[in-house]
Amino acid sequence: MRLYDTLTRSDRDLRPIDGSTFRFYCCGPTVYGPAHIGNFRTFVLQDVLRRTLEAGGMRTLHVRNITDVDDKTIRGCHQAGQSLAEFTAGWTARFHADCAQFGCLAPHIEPRAVEHIPQQIAMIEALVAKGHAYAAADGSVYFRISSFPGYGRLSRLDARELDLGKTQNARANADEYEKDSISDFVLWKARRAEDGENFWRAPWGDGRPGWHLECSAMIQEYLGDTFDLHSGGVDLVFPHHENEIAQSQCACGGHFAAHWFHITHLLVDGGKMSKSLGNLYTLDDLVGRGFSAMEIRYVLLGSHYRKPLNFTLDSLSGAREALAKLAKAARQLATRIEGSPRLDAVEFGPFQAAWDSLQNDLNTPGALGGIFTGLREAATLSGDAAAKALAGLNRLLRALGLTLPEAGASDDSAVPADIRALAEERWQLRLARNWAQSDELRAALAARGWVVKDAKDCYTLAPAEP
Ligand code: AMP
Ligand code: ZN
């Protein structure tokens, strides 16, 4: 498949460097509150990329971190009166439950920043030893951007902007900073009173790692110095990903990411989401208004990932109708299959154009359009041709991560699609013997009024007793 690459500004083929497994990294959530649907635009599109590669027969290795130490998580745990570990564990569980409802596959490896402090310290030591980093008087350590000629390539900072940063000899200590301050950035933050108990020992004094460093250190640990693809929302291009490239290439050598996949921001009601405007939606907010995670996922797929997507509540109603229509057409197609046809060839039949759209820069709106066009053609098919078409449709739906509502799903007695998806995700975790996460999802189901009972090789779902 072909995908646009932010670094070279061109569409490029995705092929695993090692010839067998496509190894990729996604910057994960900062766990200081619930993720909003903008965050989920990014996580859902990353999930569709992985699912599409897998549906095309490629093996993947998906690494996504949990940012559980930074300015925001430390501030949050103090406000909540909890330890950092307790505070971030709660929000991590919530994130996992939300992901499962959205039908996002769990990454193969999900490293947490606080569990990789020694690796981060080792990376700073390497950078200091090679002259790319220096300690300041207060015990903080900074990356010297003038020591890395490649700085600014990803985000196309021009020479004037870079010169300004160097001549001002500026330094940024906050975990996030704006594009107009191009400066040496912090690798190790000296301990401050407001950090409380949250500090670690290091050769430069007590402190904690800067935000940018954690991804570089965890990538080195799990993917090495050269890997297939790196991804996040567009806001991460600068400074976060620019800084990751600088740290990793200077400390480890290697090429770092062969491909950069950035998702454009979700807008709500035509603008940025904000608490003060009352339009910062989480999954729970929208479920509370009667919508399901699958309907939100459908809306998130309705716009190409490189274009802004304007989210409205009306678009969710449209998604509900579209999913119901799709489900009905798929059921009708199934009734026209006779016997048990042989499905040896991997074909998409009337859905070929939809699959081609996904292969062409992950064009999800093109794929959804192609599915509806394909369904009109499929309505004329029967027997083996209908069976092949249905298999192609199901493969596409798996690539998009869409679960269709069942007939009568709106009856009170039926299990809602998002609850079913959550239970299914839990069952997969159980099969993988991931007891901790599977228990988290059992609790999430219970919180939403559903009891899950496990048998030897299946499970049942029932509404909780009132
Ligand atoms: P955070 O938890 O803030 O680190 O963000 C998690 C992911 O969501 C990152 O990849 C961000 O780039 C992405 N993100 C943040 N806001 C939005 C938005 N409005 N639309 C799409 N992606 C976003
Ligand atoms: Zn990152």
XYZ file of C-alpha atoms and ligand atoms in Angstrom:
490
model
C 0.000 0.000 0.000
C 1.031 3.618 -0.466
C 0.968 6.254 2.256
C 1.964 9.915 2.405
C 5.216 10.506 4.280
C 5.555 13.806 6.164
C 9.359 13.887 5.888
C 9.696 13.497 2.107
C 6.292 15.089 1.357
C 5.434 12.227 -0.971
C 3.403 9.013 -1.187
C 5.606 5.989 -0.602
C 5.157 2.220 -0.510
C 4.947 0.598 2.912
C 7.265 -2.412 3.063
C 8.864 -3.876 6.190
C 12.583 -3.123 6.367
C 13.296 -6.602 7.749
C 11.255 -8.218 4.979
C 8.765 -9.815 7.355
C 7.191 -7.624 10.042
C 6.070 -4.003 9.709
C 7.316 -2.447 12.941
C 5.772 0.865 13.943
C 5.451 3.260 16.865
C 2.602 5.571 17.839
C 2.927 8.279 20.469
C 0.377 7.244 23.071
C -1.869 9.200 25.402
C -0.831 11.405 28.287
C -2.884 9.820 31.064
C -4.079 12.791 33.124
C -7.762 12.756 32.084
C -10.055 11.056 29.579
C -8.951 11.098 25.947
C -11.252 13.214 23.762
C -12.632 12.288 20.351
C -9.848 14.335 18.684
C -7.269 12.024 20.263
C -9.368 9.134 19.006
C -9.283 10.440 15.451
C -5.553 9.801 15.639
C -5.773 6.449 17.472
C -8.554 5.132 15.202
C -6.669 6.062 12.004
C -3.524 4.383 13.335
C -5.680 1.328 14.054
C -7.040 1.365 10.491
C -3.500 1.559 9.124
C -2.533 -1.536 11.118
C -5.721 -3.420 10.255
C -5.327 -2.600 6.557
C -1.742 -3.851 6.521
C -2.820 -7.028 8.300
C -5.831 -7.528 6.002
C -3.324 -7.323 3.122
C -1.372 -10.190 4.694
C 1.413 -8.239 6.415
C 2.580 -9.054 9.927
C 2.841 -6.000 12.205
C 4.509 -5.036 15.463
C 2.660 -2.103 17.007
C 4.275 -0.231 19.907
C 2.410 2.596 21.634
C 3.583 4.198 24.852
C 1.738 5.531 27.870
C 2.986 8.979 28.943
C 2.639 8.661 32.692
C 5.105 11.283 33.862
C 5.155 14.886 32.626
C 4.059 18.342 33.787
C 0.346 17.512 33.355
C 0.270 14.120 35.089
C 2.236 15.463 38.062
C -0.047 18.484 38.398
C -3.088 16.194 38.065
C -2.043 13.700 40.734
C -1.447 16.500 43.233
C -4.856 18.004 42.516
C -6.461 14.565 42.906
C -4.566 13.866 46.147
C -3.233 10.579 44.737
C 0.198 9.157 44.043
C 1.354 9.537 40.450
C 1.115 5.742 39.987
C -2.486 5.540 41.303
C -3.576 8.569 39.319
C -2.135 7.409 35.996
C -3.289 3.780 36.510
C -6.898 4.992 36.730
C -6.691 7.047 33.532
C -4.798 4.283 31.730
C -7.608 1.815 32.538
C -10.142 4.313 31.253
C -8.127 4.768 28.048
C -8.002 0.986 27.489
C -11.738 0.660 28.019
C -12.421 3.512 25.555
C -10.073 1.986 22.962
C -11.852 -1.360 23.240
C -15.238 0.256 22.708
C -13.893 2.033 19.639
C -12.743 -1.338 18.317
C -9.047 -0.349 18.391
C -6.696 -3.338 18.609
C -4.431 -3.284 21.666
C -0.803 -2.572 20.674
C 1.530 -5.559 20.869
C 3.761 -3.646 23.285
C 2.594 -0.761 25.474
C 5.561 0.583 27.440
C 5.120 3.123 30.226
C 7.540 6.007 30.632
C 8.115 5.548 34.389
C 9.164 1.956 33.785
C 11.965 3.095 31.442
C 13.811 5.715 33.485
C 17.197 3.883 33.373
C 17.014 3.692 29.561
C 16.260 7.419 29.413
C 19.175 8.266 31.702
C 21.477 6.083 29.577
C 20.397 7.938 26.450
C 21.172 11.315 28.053
C 24.585 10.015 29.120
C 25.310 9.000 25.523
C 24.236 12.431 24.262
C 26.387 14.255 26.830
C 29.381 12.016 26.032
C 29.074 12.828 22.321
C 28.733 16.573 22.903
C 25.059 16.804 21.892
C 23.837 17.664 25.393
C 25.017 19.749 28.323
C 24.071 20.170 31.972
C 22.912 23.593 33.155
C 23.745 25.079 36.558
C 20.475 23.858 38.129
C 21.118 20.210 37.223
C 18.816 20.154 34.169
C 20.273 18.751 30.955
C 19.556 20.221 27.509
C 19.931 19.003 23.940
C 22.114 21.365 21.893
C 20.193 21.751 18.642
C 23.123 23.477 16.906
C 25.023 20.164 17.229
C 22.596 18.363 14.883
C 22.547 19.627 11.281
C 19.370 17.656 10.515
C 17.335 19.645 13.060
C 14.200 21.110 11.462
C 14.046 18.796 8.422
C 10.787 17.094 9.383
C 8.936 20.302 10.153
C 10.791 22.326 7.472
C 11.989 24.994 9.826
C 13.731 27.541 7.678
C 17.255 28.731 8.303
C 16.045 32.054 9.637
C 13.901 30.408 12.301
C 16.733 28.107 13.291
C 19.269 30.940 13.448
C 16.960 32.876 15.704
C 16.854 29.966 18.122
C 20.614 29.612 18.108
C 21.456 33.302 18.433
C 19.020 33.735 21.279
C 20.639 30.705 22.852
C 17.183 29.968 24.207
C 16.256 26.965 26.298
C 12.850 25.405 26.809
C 12.160 23.613 30.055
C 8.437 22.976 29.665
C 7.369 19.651 28.129
C 5.524 21.482 25.360
C 6.401 24.735 23.661
C 5.307 26.754 20.689
C 6.800 26.840 17.226
C 8.077 30.389 17.646
C 10.568 29.320 20.281
C 13.173 27.208 18.568
C 15.490 26.347 21.367
C 17.652 23.817 23.078
C 15.154 21.491 24.722
C 15.213 19.771 28.048
C 16.270 16.104 28.397
C 16.454 15.968 32.185
C 14.462 18.330 34.377
C 16.062 19.136 37.721
C 13.786 18.415 40.690
C 11.465 21.247 41.671
C 9.363 21.623 44.814
C 6.144 21.106 42.853
C 7.314 17.671 41.664
C 6.788 16.307 45.212
C 7.823 12.658 45.428
C 8.142 12.311 41.690
C 11.851 12.380 41.003
C 14.649 9.927 40.222
C 18.386 9.862 40.897
C 20.716 10.686 37.987
C 24.367 11.708 37.498
C 23.279 15.368 37.124
C 21.163 15.355 40.288
C 17.599 14.412 41.206
C 14.964 15.086 38.595
C 12.863 13.485 35.887
C 13.123 12.990 32.139
C 11.692 15.511 29.662
C 8.667 14.392 27.655
C 10.401 14.080 24.250
C 13.020 11.692 25.565
C 10.681 8.908 26.670
C 9.613 7.974 23.138
C 13.208 7.921 21.882
C 14.270 5.636 24.754
C 11.316 3.243 24.407
C 11.688 3.105 20.626
C 15.356 2.175 21.034
C 14.356 -0.527 23.531
C 11.594 -2.157 21.461
C 12.278 -1.227 17.831
C 15.988 -0.404 17.688
C 17.602 2.499 15.849
C 15.813 1.981 12.517
C 12.154 0.981 12.110
C 9.302 1.224 9.626
C 6.956 4.012 10.684
C 6.284 6.587 13.375
C 2.977 8.332 13.941
C 0.950 10.892 15.871
C -1.373 13.857 15.409
C -0.009 16.807 13.365
C 0.628 18.813 16.530
C 3.472 16.391 17.288
C 5.508 17.174 14.134
C 7.088 20.092 15.968
C 8.615 20.045 18.461
C 8.007 16.494 19.690
C 8.955 14.420 16.635
C 11.675 16.829 15.549
C 13.219 16.423 18.981
C 12.834 12.640 18.931
C 14.762 12.464 15.634
C 17.549 14.662 17.055
C 17.900 12.647 20.271
C 17.716 9.233 18.646
C 19.955 9.835 15.645
C 22.593 11.528 17.805
C 22.503 8.945 20.611
C 22.013 5.721 18.629
C 23.055 6.421 15.035
C 20.642 4.662 12.692
C 17.991 6.204 10.499
C 15.157 6.265 13.094
C 11.712 6.136 11.374
C 11.639 5.253 7.663
C 8.173 6.799 7.279
C 6.172 9.497 9.130
C 2.364 9.266 9.360
C 0.604 12.330 10.833
C -3.129 12.728 11.311
C -4.746 16.144 10.879
C -6.687 17.508 13.826
C -10.367 16.983 14.447
C -12.347 20.201 14.714
C -15.672 20.499 16.479
C -18.353 22.879 15.237
C -15.744 24.333 12.875
C -13.169 25.173 15.547
C -10.800 23.812 18.129
C -12.376 21.778 20.917
C -12.333 23.579 24.203
C -13.787 23.062 27.652
C -14.972 26.658 27.832
C -17.029 26.281 24.630
C -18.563 23.074 26.027
C -17.622 21.109 22.898
C -14.779 18.976 24.169
C -16.358 15.549 23.828
C -15.194 12.302 25.379
C -16.668 8.910 24.499
C -18.730 8.967 27.698
C -20.180 12.403 26.849
C -21.447 11.101 23.518
C -22.663 7.750 24.898
C -24.580 9.841 27.444
C -26.295 11.523 24.488
C -27.346 8.148 23.113
C -24.609 7.547 20.522
C -22.325 4.519 20.288
C -18.574 4.216 19.879
C -19.090 2.550 16.475
C -21.093 5.535 15.266
C -18.281 7.854 16.360
C -15.739 5.590 14.643
C -17.775 5.761 11.443
C -17.730 9.580 11.576
C -13.969 9.590 12.221
C -13.469 7.480 9.075
C -15.669 9.785 7.025
C -12.909 12.250 6.169
C -9.415 11.685 4.759
C -6.794 11.765 7.517
C -4.868 14.607 5.873
C -7.913 16.884 5.796
C -9.457 18.541 8.817
C -12.602 16.757 9.991
C -15.386 18.898 11.348
C -17.305 16.927 13.948
C -20.975 17.665 14.637
C -23.653 15.766 16.548
C -25.688 15.639 13.315
C -22.914 13.658 11.655
C -23.423 10.972 14.338
C -27.073 10.555 13.382
C -25.984 10.179 9.758
C -23.496 7.498 10.844
C -26.232 5.565 12.628
C -28.343 5.495 9.462
C -25.368 4.511 7.293
C -24.389 1.640 9.617
C -27.983 0.360 9.743
C -28.206 0.503 5.933
C -24.911 -1.314 5.579
C -25.957 -4.004 8.044
C -29.250 -4.566 6.239
C -27.543 -4.878 2.848
C -24.979 -7.326 4.297
C -27.775 -9.471 5.778
C -29.604 -9.539 2.456
C -26.421 -10.543 0.667
C -25.968 -13.418 3.133
C -29.446 -14.763 2.355
C -28.502 -15.209 -1.309
C -25.652 -17.621 -0.567
C -26.496 -21.278 -1.152
C -24.713 -24.267 0.338
C -21.119 -23.789 1.449
C -19.233 -22.219 -1.456
C -15.469 -22.545 -1.831
C -13.650 -19.297 -1.148
C -10.069 -20.006 -2.113
C -9.092 -16.835 -3.966
C -8.604 -13.603 -2.054
C -10.891 -11.310 -3.970
C -12.972 -8.277 -3.230
C -15.422 -8.638 -6.122
C -17.669 -5.564 -6.220
C -15.677 -4.087 -3.317
C -12.348 -3.949 -5.163
C -12.541 -0.158 -5.577
C -13.144 0.236 -1.833
C -10.039 -1.826 -1.046
C -8.009 0.122 -3.620
C -8.999 3.339 -1.832
C -7.509 2.054 1.418
C -4.335 1.028 -0.412
C -4.070 4.528 -1.824
C -3.024 6.736 1.103
C -5.545 5.207 3.504
C -8.495 6.874 1.845
C -11.200 5.872 4.339
C -14.009 8.071 2.923
C -13.231 6.593 -0.504
C -13.469 3.102 1.011
C -16.828 3.833 2.656
C -18.156 5.278 -0.610
C -16.813 2.229 -2.466
C -18.608 -0.092 -0.059
C -21.976 1.521 -0.772
C -21.357 1.462 -4.531
C -20.253 -2.190 -4.248
C -23.401 -3.091 -2.326
C -25.564 -1.923 -5.238
C -23.700 -4.302 -7.553
C -23.688 -7.069 -4.932
C -27.489 -6.856 -4.717
C -27.629 -8.497 -8.166
C -25.392 -11.450 -7.176
C -26.284 -14.882 -5.885
C -24.650 -18.207 -5.006
C -20.833 -18.313 -5.043
C -20.556 -14.762 -6.377
C -22.631 -13.498 -3.421
C -20.483 -15.530 -1.024
C -17.285 -14.031 -2.446
C -18.723 -10.542 -2.295
C -19.729 -11.031 1.346
C -16.257 -12.332 2.223
C -14.729 -9.264 0.534
C -17.091 -6.956 2.398
C -16.292 -8.567 5.741
C -12.576 -8.243 5.084
C -13.011 -4.548 4.344
C -15.094 -4.014 7.463
C -12.355 -5.718 9.509
C -9.769 -3.394 7.941
C -11.912 -0.403 8.890
C -12.588 -1.899 12.327
C -16.355 -1.497 11.890
C -18.793 -3.827 13.649
C -22.275 -3.698 12.135
C -25.413 -3.499 14.268
C -27.396 -6.741 14.297
C -31.013 -6.960 13.215
C -33.121 -5.598 16.045
C -30.080 -4.140 17.779
C -32.194 -1.221 18.842
C -34.504 -3.560 20.815
C -34.009 -3.256 24.552
C -33.229 -6.961 24.719
C -30.296 -6.782 22.273
C -26.686 -6.124 23.224
C -25.495 -2.749 21.830
C -22.724 -2.989 19.257
C -20.212 -1.129 21.426
C -20.865 -3.424 24.415
C -20.450 -6.433 22.159
C -17.185 -4.978 20.820
C -15.951 -4.404 24.369
C -16.852 -7.967 25.405
C -15.175 -9.340 22.269
C -11.986 -7.351 22.980
C -12.021 -8.698 26.545
C -12.397 -12.252 25.286
C -9.402 -11.800 22.962
C -7.346 -10.461 25.902
C -8.417 -13.489 27.949
C -7.395 -15.849 25.182
C -4.037 -14.045 25.161
C -3.881 -14.671 28.954
C -3.761 -10.931 29.576
C -5.700 -11.209 32.829
C -5.087 -7.685 34.111
C -6.443 -5.919 31.026
C -9.261 -8.420 30.644
C -10.326 -7.669 34.242
C -10.195 -3.954 33.468
C -12.663 -4.522 30.646
C -14.898 -6.706 32.840
C -15.066 -3.756 35.242
C -15.775 -1.373 32.351
C -18.645 -3.613 31.207
C -19.992 -3.795 34.757
C -19.839 0.001 35.021
C -22.052 0.135 31.928
C -24.546 -2.370 33.339
C -23.407 -5.643 31.698
C -22.255 -8.838 33.381
C -19.957 -11.158 31.485
C -19.800 -14.871 32.339
C -17.004 -17.054 30.992
C -17.481 -20.668 29.966
C -14.749 -22.995 28.697
C -14.596 -21.679 25.156
C -17.158 -18.906 24.993
C -18.730 -16.191 27.091
C -22.196 -14.804 27.654
C -23.337 -11.258 28.281
C -26.354 -10.336 30.348
C -27.712 -7.052 31.675
C -26.813 -6.599 35.359
C -29.640 -7.213 37.830
C -31.140 -3.892 38.853
P -1.979 13.476 24.048
O -2.706 12.553 24.978
O -2.323 14.912 24.237
O -0.495 13.240 24.071
O -2.473 13.143 22.560
C -2.609 11.833 22.059
C -2.667 11.879 20.538
O -3.807 12.617 20.085
C -1.462 12.551 19.879
O -1.061 11.791 18.748
C -1.993 13.908 19.456
O -1.292 14.419 18.354
C -3.419 13.563 19.075
N -4.380 14.690 19.095
C -4.522 15.660 20.030
N -5.550 16.504 19.717
C -6.086 16.049 18.550
C -7.175 16.468 17.692
N -7.947 17.512 17.988
N -7.392 15.752 16.556
C -6.623 14.669 16.241
N -5.602 14.220 17.003
C -5.329 14.887 18.152
Zn 6.384 10.493 21.124
